[in-house]
């Protein structure tokens, strides 16, 4: 059975207008996402971290972004600027990596082709985390030693590493009801350790920044709504139960002789671990 889908709850619609006054009409974008400009937003975030942590993180982000802009002013060659931009996105963490991935697919964003090539590397060529951390996440999430969960699983080197996690190739123990033989070959996705606290921190920093820009510049674009859409997608992605539920639903609807949908192994999956059938294929890009 599919794993339960974890959903994001919506915040309230904000304060009502005083009696006798006419409420200001929000921009169309704000109406579509379901909140007024300047309201806390449409995604209910976890509790805000201490102010000093928000300030330090905001300063770190400003320094990194400022360095990118200074290289442009100094006339640094475009190839070097593109590489440094990709490294900056990677250092700043998952929220910025996701933004970089999105930019890599948008040739209309105004970035030079060299930058698009570099940002595309954020898809699956991130620096991996270590074997000890991967094993710790797997055993903590699945509640058993790896030897009891998999007959084969080499955690020394992932086959791919991305912003939220990395993937290993392995094999389950044989199913006793199948009469022996080899267990199913699987791909095991493991989330990066301590990922969620950083995502929460960045979500608050980005929302505060969006609210400030909205108020200072009076932008007609719904910056808070745009930010919340990005944040909401990241929060959805870091709960692997969502991906498991979507994959299972997609398989129920479309699996056929011509369409292969990898099977999800719910017994070996959790919020931070996703185990699915291994399928050989050809990447589209």
PDB file of C-alpha atoms in Angstrom:
ATOM      1  CA  UNK A   1       0.000   0.000   0.000  1.00  0.00           C
ATOM      2  CA  UNK A   2       1.254   3.538  -0.689  1.00  0.00           C
ATOM      3  CA  UNK A   3       2.804   5.403   2.195  1.00  0.00           C
ATOM      4  CA  UNK A   4       0.678   8.209   3.627  1.00  0.00           C
ATOM      5  CA  UNK A   5       1.103  11.583   2.009  1.00  0.00           C
ATOM      6  CA  UNK A   6       2.307  14.338   4.320  1.00  0.00           C
ATOM      7  CA  UNK A   7       0.545  17.573   3.452  1.00  0.00           C
ATOM      8  CA  UNK A   8       1.286  21.228   4.116  1.00  0.00           C
ATOM      9  CA  UNK A   9      -1.496  23.022   5.927  1.00  0.00           C
ATOM     10  CA  UNK A  10      -2.539  26.522   4.880  1.00  0.00           C
ATOM     11  CA  UNK A  11      -2.331  29.504   7.139  1.00  0.00           C
ATOM     12  CA  UNK A  12      -5.263  31.785   7.755  1.00  0.00           C
ATOM     13  CA  UNK A  13      -6.268  34.580   5.415  1.00  0.00           C
ATOM     14  CA  UNK A  14      -4.907  37.339   7.647  1.00  0.00           C
ATOM     15  CA  UNK A  15      -6.681  40.193   9.452  1.00  0.00           C
ATOM     16  CA  UNK A  16      -9.949  41.523   8.107  1.00  0.00           C
ATOM     17  CA  UNK A  17     -10.444  45.181   7.142  1.00  0.00           C
ATOM     18  CA  UNK A  18     -11.823  47.610   9.764  1.00  0.00           C
ATOM     19  CA  UNK A  19     -15.590  48.201   9.656  1.00  0.00           C
ATOM     20  CA  UNK A  20     -16.604  50.689   7.012  1.00  0.00           C
ATOM     21  CA  UNK A  21     -13.361  50.498   5.064  1.00  0.00           C
ATOM     22  CA  UNK A  22     -12.817  48.911   1.683  1.00  0.00           C
ATOM     23  CA  UNK A  23     -10.210  46.157   1.628  1.00  0.00           C
ATOM     24  CA  UNK A  24      -7.326  46.702  -0.782  1.00  0.00           C
ATOM     25  CA  UNK A  25      -7.421  44.437  -3.771  1.00  0.00           C
ATOM     26  CA  UNK A  26      -4.457  42.073  -3.795  1.00  0.00           C
ATOM     27  CA  UNK A  27      -2.505  41.386  -6.988  1.00  0.00           C
ATOM     28  CA  UNK A  28      -3.760  38.478  -9.045  1.00  0.00           C
ATOM     29  CA  UNK A  29      -0.794  36.307  -8.046  1.00  0.00           C
ATOM     30  CA  UNK A  30      -1.605  36.786  -4.377  1.00  0.00           C
ATOM     31  CA  UNK A  31      -5.250  35.904  -4.926  1.00  0.00           C
ATOM     32  CA  UNK A  32      -4.239  32.707  -6.733  1.00  0.00           C
ATOM     33  CA  UNK A  33      -2.078  31.446  -3.872  1.00  0.00           C
ATOM     34  CA  UNK A  34      -4.752  32.324  -1.332  1.00  0.00           C
ATOM     35  CA  UNK A  35      -3.346  35.123   0.837  1.00  0.00           C
ATOM     36  CA  UNK A  36      -3.074  38.915   0.899  1.00  0.00           C
ATOM     37  CA  UNK A  37       0.218  40.660   0.182  1.00  0.00           C
ATOM     38  CA  UNK A  38       2.099  41.167   3.444  1.00  0.00           C
ATOM     39  CA  UNK A  39       0.327  38.309   5.208  1.00  0.00           C
ATOM     40  CA  UNK A  40       2.496  35.547   6.692  1.00  0.00           C
ATOM     41  CA  UNK A  41       1.980  33.466   3.562  1.00  0.00           C
ATOM     42  CA  UNK A  42       0.255  30.299   2.451  1.00  0.00           C
ATOM     43  CA  UNK A  43       2.709  27.808   3.996  1.00  0.00           C
ATOM     44  CA  UNK A  44       2.680  27.237   7.738  1.00  0.00           C
ATOM     45  CA  UNK A  45       6.346  27.110   8.725  1.00  0.00           C
ATOM     46  CA  UNK A  46       7.791  25.401  11.812  1.00  0.00           C
ATOM     47  CA  UNK A  47       8.604  27.760  14.715  1.00  0.00           C
ATOM     48  CA  UNK A  48      10.974  30.589  13.844  1.00  0.00           C
ATOM     49  CA  UNK A  49      14.605  30.006  14.916  1.00  0.00           C
ATOM     50  CA  UNK A  50      16.241  32.530  17.286  1.00  0.00           C
ATOM     51  CA  UNK A  51      16.837  35.988  15.823  1.00  0.00           C
ATOM     52  CA  UNK A  52      20.615  35.664  16.057  1.00  0.00           C
ATOM     53  CA  UNK A  53      20.570  32.532  13.886  1.00  0.00           C
ATOM     54  CA  UNK A  54      18.401  34.270  11.291  1.00  0.00           C
ATOM     55  CA  UNK A  55      20.751  37.271  11.300  1.00  0.00           C
ATOM     56  CA  UNK A  56      23.884  35.148  10.887  1.00  0.00           C
ATOM     57  CA  UNK A  57      22.323  33.142   8.070  1.00  0.00           C
ATOM     58  CA  UNK A  58      21.117  36.300   6.345  1.00  0.00           C
ATOM     59  CA  UNK A  59      24.615  37.782   6.581  1.00  0.00           C
ATOM     60  CA  UNK A  60      26.171  34.621   5.127  1.00  0.00           C
ATOM     61  CA  UNK A  61      23.731  34.694   2.207  1.00  0.00           C
ATOM     62  CA  UNK A  62      24.399  38.398   1.580  1.00  0.00           C
ATOM     63  CA  UNK A  63      28.166  37.811   1.527  1.00  0.00           C
ATOM     64  CA  UNK A  64      27.892  34.951  -0.960  1.00  0.00           C
ATOM     65  CA  UNK A  65      25.518  36.818  -3.278  1.00  0.00           C
ATOM     66  CA  UNK A  66      27.638  39.974  -3.005  1.00  0.00           C
ATOM     67  CA  UNK A  67      30.739  38.051  -4.079  1.00  0.00           C
ATOM     68  CA  UNK A  68      28.910  36.837  -7.201  1.00  0.00           C
ATOM     69  CA  UNK A  69      27.967  40.424  -8.083  1.00  0.00           C
ATOM     70  CA  UNK A  70      31.505  41.726  -7.454  1.00  0.00           C
ATOM     71  CA  UNK A  71      32.938  39.210  -9.915  1.00  0.00           C
ATOM     72  CA  UNK A  72      30.577  40.613 -12.537  1.00  0.00           C
ATOM     73  CA  UNK A  73      31.694  44.197 -11.798  1.00  0.00           C
ATOM     74  CA  UNK A  74      35.372  43.201 -11.940  1.00  0.00           C
ATOM     75  CA  UNK A  75      34.969  41.653 -15.380  1.00  0.00           C
ATOM     76  CA  UNK A  76      35.926  38.117 -14.344  1.00  0.00           C
ATOM     77  CA  UNK A  77      35.719  35.746 -17.367  1.00  0.00           C
ATOM     78  CA  UNK A  78      32.264  34.283 -17.814  1.00  0.00           C
ATOM     79  CA  UNK A  79      33.455  30.666 -17.466  1.00  0.00           C
ATOM     80  CA  UNK A  80      34.963  31.360 -14.048  1.00  0.00           C
ATOM     81  CA  UNK A  81      31.943  33.381 -12.937  1.00  0.00           C
ATOM     82  CA  UNK A  82      29.638  30.530 -13.967  1.00  0.00           C
ATOM     83  CA  UNK A  83      31.670  27.980 -12.016  1.00  0.00           C
ATOM     84  CA  UNK A  84      31.805  30.203  -8.933  1.00  0.00           C
ATOM     85  CA  UNK A  85      28.065  30.811  -9.162  1.00  0.00           C
ATOM     86  CA  UNK A  86      27.392  27.072  -9.142  1.00  0.00           C
ATOM     87  CA  UNK A  87      29.718  26.631  -6.141  1.00  0.00           C
ATOM     88  CA  UNK A  88      27.912  29.465  -4.339  1.00  0.00           C
ATOM     89  CA  UNK A  89      24.498  27.867  -4.863  1.00  0.00           C
ATOM     90  CA  UNK A  90      25.888  24.546  -3.610  1.00  0.00           C
ATOM     91  CA  UNK A  91      27.408  26.105  -0.465  1.00  0.00           C
ATOM     92  CA  UNK A  92      24.233  27.968   0.428  1.00  0.00           C
ATOM     93  CA  UNK A  93      22.226  24.747   0.688  1.00  0.00           C
ATOM     94  CA  UNK A  94      19.099  23.039  -0.622  1.00  0.00           C
ATOM     95  CA  UNK A  95      16.831  26.066  -1.104  1.00  0.00           C
ATOM     96  CA  UNK A  96      19.421  27.778  -3.283  1.00  0.00           C
ATOM     97  CA  UNK A  97      20.367  24.561  -5.073  1.00  0.00           C
ATOM     98  CA  UNK A  98      16.705  24.141  -6.023  1.00  0.00           C
ATOM     99  CA  UNK A  99      16.664  27.705  -7.344  1.00  0.00           C
ATOM    100  CA  UNK A 100      19.805  26.970  -9.358  1.00  0.00           C
ATOM    101  CA  UNK A 101      18.292  23.798 -10.774  1.00  0.00           C
ATOM    102  CA  UNK A 102      15.236  25.760 -11.877  1.00  0.00           C
ATOM    103  CA  UNK A 103      17.386  28.448 -13.517  1.00  0.00           C
ATOM    104  CA  UNK A 104      19.355  25.777 -15.397  1.00  0.00           C
ATOM    105  CA  UNK A 105      16.181  24.799 -17.247  1.00  0.00           C
ATOM    106  CA  UNK A 106      15.303  28.383 -18.211  1.00  0.00           C
ATOM    107  CA  UNK A 107      17.376  29.711 -21.125  1.00  0.00           C
ATOM    108  CA  UNK A 108      15.011  32.704 -21.112  1.00  0.00           C
ATOM    109  CA  UNK A 109      16.220  33.756 -17.640  1.00  0.00           C
ATOM    110  CA  UNK A 110      18.943  35.954 -19.129  1.00  0.00           C
ATOM    111  CA  UNK A 111      21.923  33.941 -17.880  1.00  0.00           C
ATOM    112  CA  UNK A 112      24.805  33.142 -20.240  1.00  0.00           C
ATOM    113  CA  UNK A 113      24.957  29.596 -21.667  1.00  0.00           C
ATOM    114  CA  UNK A 114      28.070  28.885 -19.579  1.00  0.00           C
ATOM    115  CA  UNK A 115      26.068  29.511 -16.395  1.00  0.00           C
ATOM    116  CA  UNK A 116      23.250  27.212 -17.515  1.00  0.00           C
ATOM    117  CA  UNK A 117      25.758  24.406 -18.133  1.00  0.00           C
ATOM    118  CA  UNK A 118      27.305  24.856 -14.687  1.00  0.00           C
ATOM    119  CA  UNK A 119      23.961  25.116 -12.873  1.00  0.00           C
ATOM    120  CA  UNK A 120      22.775  21.915 -14.571  1.00  0.00           C
ATOM    121  CA  UNK A 121      25.494  20.118 -12.591  1.00  0.00           C
ATOM    122  CA  UNK A 122      23.482  20.815  -9.442  1.00  0.00           C
ATOM    123  CA  UNK A 123      21.007  18.127 -10.544  1.00  0.00           C
ATOM    124  CA  UNK A 124      23.099  15.084  -9.592  1.00  0.00           C
ATOM    125  CA  UNK A 125      26.741  16.103  -9.147  1.00  0.00           C
ATOM    126  CA  UNK A 126      26.744  17.512  -5.640  1.00  0.00           C
ATOM    127  CA  UNK A 127      29.459  16.614  -3.145  1.00  0.00           C
ATOM    128  CA  UNK A 128      28.322  13.415  -1.346  1.00  0.00           C
ATOM    129  CA  UNK A 129      28.159  12.976   2.413  1.00  0.00           C
ATOM    130  CA  UNK A 130      30.051  10.184   4.137  1.00  0.00           C
ATOM    131  CA  UNK A 131      29.333   6.487   4.570  1.00  0.00           C
ATOM    132  CA  UNK A 132      29.010   6.704   8.361  1.00  0.00           C
ATOM    133  CA  UNK A 133      26.324   9.387   8.099  1.00  0.00           C
ATOM    134  CA  UNK A 134      24.450   7.458   5.423  1.00  0.00           C
ATOM    135  CA  UNK A 135      24.405   4.267   7.496  1.00  0.00           C
ATOM    136  CA  UNK A 136      23.253   6.218  10.554  1.00  0.00           C
ATOM    137  CA  UNK A 137      20.321   7.761   8.660  1.00  0.00           C
ATOM    138  CA  UNK A 138      19.307   4.388   7.185  1.00  0.00           C
ATOM    139  CA  UNK A 139      19.365   2.501  10.468  1.00  0.00           C
ATOM    140  CA  UNK A 140      17.703   5.275  12.458  1.00  0.00           C
ATOM    141  CA  UNK A 141      14.914   5.731   9.913  1.00  0.00           C
ATOM    142  CA  UNK A 142      14.243   2.049   9.209  1.00  0.00           C
ATOM    143  CA  UNK A 143      14.814   0.846  12.777  1.00  0.00           C
ATOM    144  CA  UNK A 144      17.038  -2.169  11.997  1.00  0.00           C
ATOM    145  CA  UNK A 145      20.681  -2.922  11.130  1.00  0.00           C
ATOM    146  CA  UNK A 146      21.456  -2.709   7.416  1.00  0.00           C
ATOM    147  CA  UNK A 147      22.353  -6.398   7.294  1.00  0.00           C
ATOM    148  CA  UNK A 148      18.782  -7.270   8.272  1.00  0.00           C
ATOM    149  CA  UNK A 149      17.316  -4.880   5.684  1.00  0.00           C
ATOM    150  CA  UNK A 150      19.442  -5.577   2.596  1.00  0.00           C
ATOM    151  CA  UNK A 151      21.388  -8.546   1.313  1.00  0.00           C
ATOM    152  CA  UNK A 152      23.601  -6.116  -0.644  1.00  0.00           C
ATOM    153  CA  UNK A 153      24.119  -2.392  -0.145  1.00  0.00           C
ATOM    154  CA  UNK A 154      27.430  -0.665  -0.762  1.00  0.00           C
ATOM    155  CA  UNK A 155      27.313   2.634   1.151  1.00  0.00           C
ATOM    156  CA  UNK A 156      30.950   3.516   0.426  1.00  0.00           C
ATOM    157  CA  UNK A 157      30.141   5.425  -2.760  1.00  0.00           C
ATOM    158  CA  UNK A 158      26.728   6.699  -3.940  1.00  0.00           C
ATOM    159  CA  UNK A 159      25.847   6.396  -7.612  1.00  0.00           C
ATOM    160  CA  UNK A 160      24.427   9.958  -7.559  1.00  0.00           C
ATOM    161  CA  UNK A 161      24.350  12.855  -5.109  1.00  0.00           C
ATOM    162  CA  UNK A 162      21.918  15.776  -5.290  1.00  0.00           C
ATOM    163  CA  UNK A 163      20.799  18.666  -3.096  1.00  0.00           C
ATOM    164  CA  UNK A 164      18.474  16.723  -0.796  1.00  0.00           C
ATOM    165  CA  UNK A 165      20.042  13.271  -0.760  1.00  0.00           C
ATOM    166  CA  UNK A 166      22.041  10.616  -2.547  1.00  0.00           C
ATOM    167  CA  UNK A 167      21.296   7.231  -4.091  1.00  0.00           C
ATOM    168  CA  UNK A 168      22.826   3.787  -3.554  1.00  0.00           C
ATOM    169  CA  UNK A 169      22.340   0.568  -5.465  1.00  0.00           C
ATOM    170  CA  UNK A 170      21.426  -2.499  -3.430  1.00  0.00           C
ATOM    171  CA  UNK A 171      19.419  -5.691  -3.182  1.00  0.00           C
ATOM    172  CA  UNK A 172      16.754  -6.818  -0.736  1.00  0.00           C
ATOM    173  CA  UNK A 173      16.692 -10.198   0.972  1.00  0.00           C
ATOM    174  CA  UNK A 174      14.715 -12.828  -0.983  1.00  0.00           C
ATOM    175  CA  UNK A 175      11.005 -12.948  -0.310  1.00  0.00           C
ATOM    176  CA  UNK A 176      10.332 -16.300   1.473  1.00  0.00           C
ATOM    177  CA  UNK A 177       7.041 -16.630  -0.400  1.00  0.00           C
ATOM    178  CA  UNK A 178       8.819 -16.503  -3.767  1.00  0.00           C
ATOM    179  CA  UNK A 179      10.569 -19.819  -3.253  1.00  0.00           C
ATOM    180  CA  UNK A 180      14.129 -18.492  -2.935  1.00  0.00           C
ATOM    181  CA  UNK A 181      16.419 -16.918  -5.484  1.00  0.00           C
ATOM    182  CA  UNK A 182      17.749 -13.382  -5.377  1.00  0.00           C
ATOM    183  CA  UNK A 183      15.935 -10.487  -3.755  1.00  0.00           C
ATOM    184  CA  UNK A 184      14.787  -7.458  -5.705  1.00  0.00           C
ATOM    185  CA  UNK A 185      17.448  -5.046  -6.960  1.00  0.00           C
ATOM    186  CA  UNK A 186      16.725  -1.585  -5.593  1.00  0.00           C
ATOM    187  CA  UNK A 187      17.730   2.068  -5.627  1.00  0.00           C
ATOM    188  CA  UNK A 188      17.937   3.513  -2.110  1.00  0.00           C
ATOM    189  CA  UNK A 189      17.692   7.282  -1.688  1.00  0.00           C
ATOM    190  CA  UNK A 190      19.014   8.640   1.622  1.00  0.00           C
ATOM    191  CA  UNK A 191      18.396  12.206   2.765  1.00  0.00           C
ATOM    192  CA  UNK A 192      21.292  14.428   3.788  1.00  0.00           C
ATOM    193  CA  UNK A 193      21.786  14.577   7.565  1.00  0.00           C
ATOM    194  CA  UNK A 194      20.545  17.719   9.364  1.00  0.00           C
ATOM    195  CA  UNK A 195      18.816  18.900   6.198  1.00  0.00           C
ATOM    196  CA  UNK A 196      15.481  19.960   7.683  1.00  0.00           C
ATOM    197  CA  UNK A 197      16.824  22.533  10.221  1.00  0.00           C
ATOM    198  CA  UNK A 198      18.692  24.343   7.428  1.00  0.00           C
ATOM    199  CA  UNK A 199      15.594  24.319   5.206  1.00  0.00           C
ATOM    200  CA  UNK A 200      13.519  25.771   8.059  1.00  0.00           C
ATOM    201  CA  UNK A 201      16.133  28.480   8.668  1.00  0.00           C
ATOM    202  CA  UNK A 202      16.312  29.437   4.983  1.00  0.00           C
ATOM    203  CA  UNK A 203      12.525  29.404   4.658  1.00  0.00           C
ATOM    204  CA  UNK A 204      12.204  32.030   7.390  1.00  0.00           C
ATOM    205  CA  UNK A 205      15.070  34.125   5.993  1.00  0.00           C
ATOM    206  CA  UNK A 206      13.568  34.064   2.492  1.00  0.00           C
ATOM    207  CA  UNK A 207      10.092  34.938   3.751  1.00  0.00           C
ATOM    208  CA  UNK A 208      11.369  37.844   5.886  1.00  0.00           C
ATOM    209  CA  UNK A 209      13.345  39.113   2.892  1.00  0.00           C
ATOM    210  CA  UNK A 210      10.322  38.835   0.591  1.00  0.00           C
ATOM    211  CA  UNK A 211       8.079  40.675   3.069  1.00  0.00           C
ATOM    212  CA  UNK A 212      10.652  43.466   3.475  1.00  0.00           C
ATOM    213  CA  UNK A 213      11.081  43.895  -0.285  1.00  0.00           C
ATOM    214  CA  UNK A 214       7.297  43.882  -0.723  1.00  0.00           C
ATOM    215  CA  UNK A 215       6.839  46.676   1.822  1.00  0.00           C
ATOM    216  CA  UNK A 216       9.882  48.795   0.919  1.00  0.00           C
ATOM    217  CA  UNK A 217       9.451  48.771  -2.853  1.00  0.00           C
ATOM    218  CA  UNK A 218       5.680  48.310  -3.028  1.00  0.00           C
ATOM    219  CA  UNK A 219       6.098  45.592  -5.616  1.00  0.00           C
ATOM    220  CA  UNK A 220       2.972  44.592  -7.513  1.00  0.00           C
ATOM    221  CA  UNK A 221       4.370  41.059  -7.757  1.00  0.00           C
ATOM    222  CA  UNK A 222       3.454  38.771  -4.897  1.00  0.00           C
ATOM    223  CA  UNK A 223       6.989  38.125  -3.628  1.00  0.00           C
ATOM    224  CA  UNK A 224       5.706  36.397  -0.484  1.00  0.00           C
ATOM    225  CA  UNK A 225       3.540  34.076  -2.549  1.00  0.00           C
ATOM    226  CA  UNK A 226       6.375  33.261  -4.946  1.00  0.00           C
ATOM    227  CA  UNK A 227       8.671  32.542  -2.000  1.00  0.00           C
ATOM    228  CA  UNK A 228       6.058  30.362  -0.342  1.00  0.00           C
ATOM    229  CA  UNK A 229       5.626  28.323  -3.504  1.00  0.00           C
ATOM    230  CA  UNK A 230       9.366  27.602  -3.569  1.00  0.00           C
ATOM    231  CA  UNK A 231       9.478  26.873   0.169  1.00  0.00           C
ATOM    232  CA  UNK A 232       6.375  24.695  -0.006  1.00  0.00           C
ATOM    233  CA  UNK A 233       7.853  22.575  -2.795  1.00  0.00           C
ATOM    234  CA  UNK A 234      11.058  22.048  -0.816  1.00  0.00           C
ATOM    235  CA  UNK A 235       9.181  21.047   2.341  1.00  0.00           C
ATOM    236  CA  UNK A 236       7.146  18.633   0.250  1.00  0.00           C
ATOM    237  CA  UNK A 237      10.264  17.126  -1.322  1.00  0.00           C
ATOM    238  CA  UNK A 238      12.147  16.558   1.938  1.00  0.00           C
ATOM    239  CA  UNK A 239       9.367  14.233   3.086  1.00  0.00           C
ATOM    240  CA  UNK A 240      10.029  11.198   0.890  1.00  0.00           C
ATOM    241  CA  UNK A 241       6.621   9.767   1.788  1.00  0.00           C
ATOM    242  CA  UNK A 242       5.165  12.266  -0.674  1.00  0.00           C
ATOM    243  CA  UNK A 243       7.319  10.957  -3.513  1.00  0.00           C
ATOM    244  CA  UNK A 244       6.445   7.389  -2.563  1.00  0.00           C
ATOM    245  CA  UNK A 245       2.727   8.187  -2.611  1.00  0.00           C
ATOM    246  CA  UNK A 246       2.957   9.988  -5.965  1.00  0.00           C
ATOM    247  CA  UNK A 247       4.955   7.150  -7.532  1.00  0.00           C
ATOM    248  CA  UNK A 248       2.524   4.522  -6.288  1.00  0.00           C
ATOM    249  CA  UNK A 249      -0.457   6.527  -7.535  1.00  0.00           C
ATOM    250  CA  UNK A 250       1.200   7.073 -10.916  1.00  0.00           C
ATOM    251  CA  UNK A 251       1.857   3.337 -11.167  1.00  0.00           C
ATOM    252  CA  UNK A 252      -1.762   2.517 -10.360  1.00  0.00           C
ATOM    253  CA  UNK A 253      -2.931   4.846 -13.126  1.00  0.00           C
ATOM    254  CA  UNK A 254      -0.428   4.291 -15.912  1.00  0.00           C
ATOM    255  CA  UNK A 255       1.613   1.108 -15.437  1.00  0.00           C
ATOM    256  CA  UNK A 256       1.374  -1.053 -18.584  1.00  0.00           C
ATOM    257  CA  UNK A 257       3.472  -3.135 -20.943  1.00  0.00           C
ATOM    258  CA  UNK A 258       4.806   0.079 -22.492  1.00  0.00           C
ATOM    259  CA  UNK A 259       5.186   2.186 -19.346  1.00  0.00           C
ATOM    260  CA  UNK A 260       7.527   1.029 -16.585  1.00  0.00           C
ATOM    261  CA  UNK A 261       6.931   2.544 -13.152  1.00  0.00           C
ATOM    262  CA  UNK A 262       9.406   1.467 -10.432  1.00  0.00           C
ATOM    263  CA  UNK A 263       7.792  -0.300  -7.509  1.00  0.00           C
ATOM    264  CA  UNK A 264       8.048   1.403  -4.116  1.00  0.00           C
ATOM    265  CA  UNK A 265       9.075  -0.797  -1.176  1.00  0.00           C
ATOM    266  CA  UNK A 266       7.137   0.768   1.690  1.00  0.00           C
ATOM    267  CA  UNK A 267       8.699  -1.582   4.263  1.00  0.00           C
ATOM    268  CA  UNK A 268      12.100  -0.090   3.446  1.00  0.00           C
ATOM    269  CA  UNK A 269      11.026   3.548   3.129  1.00  0.00           C
ATOM    270  CA  UNK A 270      10.334   6.396   5.542  1.00  0.00           C
ATOM    271  CA  UNK A 271      10.293  10.186   5.706  1.00  0.00           C
ATOM    272  CA  UNK A 272      14.040  10.330   4.929  1.00  0.00           C
ATOM    273  CA  UNK A 273      14.658   7.044   3.082  1.00  0.00           C
ATOM    274  CA  UNK A 274      13.057   5.922  -0.179  1.00  0.00           C
ATOM    275  CA  UNK A 275      13.605   2.425  -1.585  1.00  0.00           C
ATOM    276  CA  UNK A 276      12.338   1.618  -5.059  1.00  0.00           C
ATOM    277  CA  UNK A 277      12.844  -0.965  -7.756  1.00  0.00           C
ATOM    278  CA  UNK A 278      16.040  -0.523  -9.763  1.00  0.00           C
ATOM    279  CA  UNK A 279      15.318   0.211 -13.441  1.00  0.00           C
ATOM    280  CA  UNK A 280      17.983   0.640 -16.121  1.00  0.00           C
ATOM    281  CA  UNK A 281      17.335   3.476 -18.520  1.00  0.00           C
ATOM    282  CA  UNK A 282      18.712   6.397 -20.491  1.00  0.00           C
ATOM    283  CA  UNK A 283      18.679   9.943 -19.011  1.00  0.00           C
ATOM    284  CA  UNK A 284      16.718  12.459 -21.061  1.00  0.00           C
ATOM    285  CA  UNK A 285      19.167  15.289 -20.396  1.00  0.00           C
TER     286      UNK A 285
END
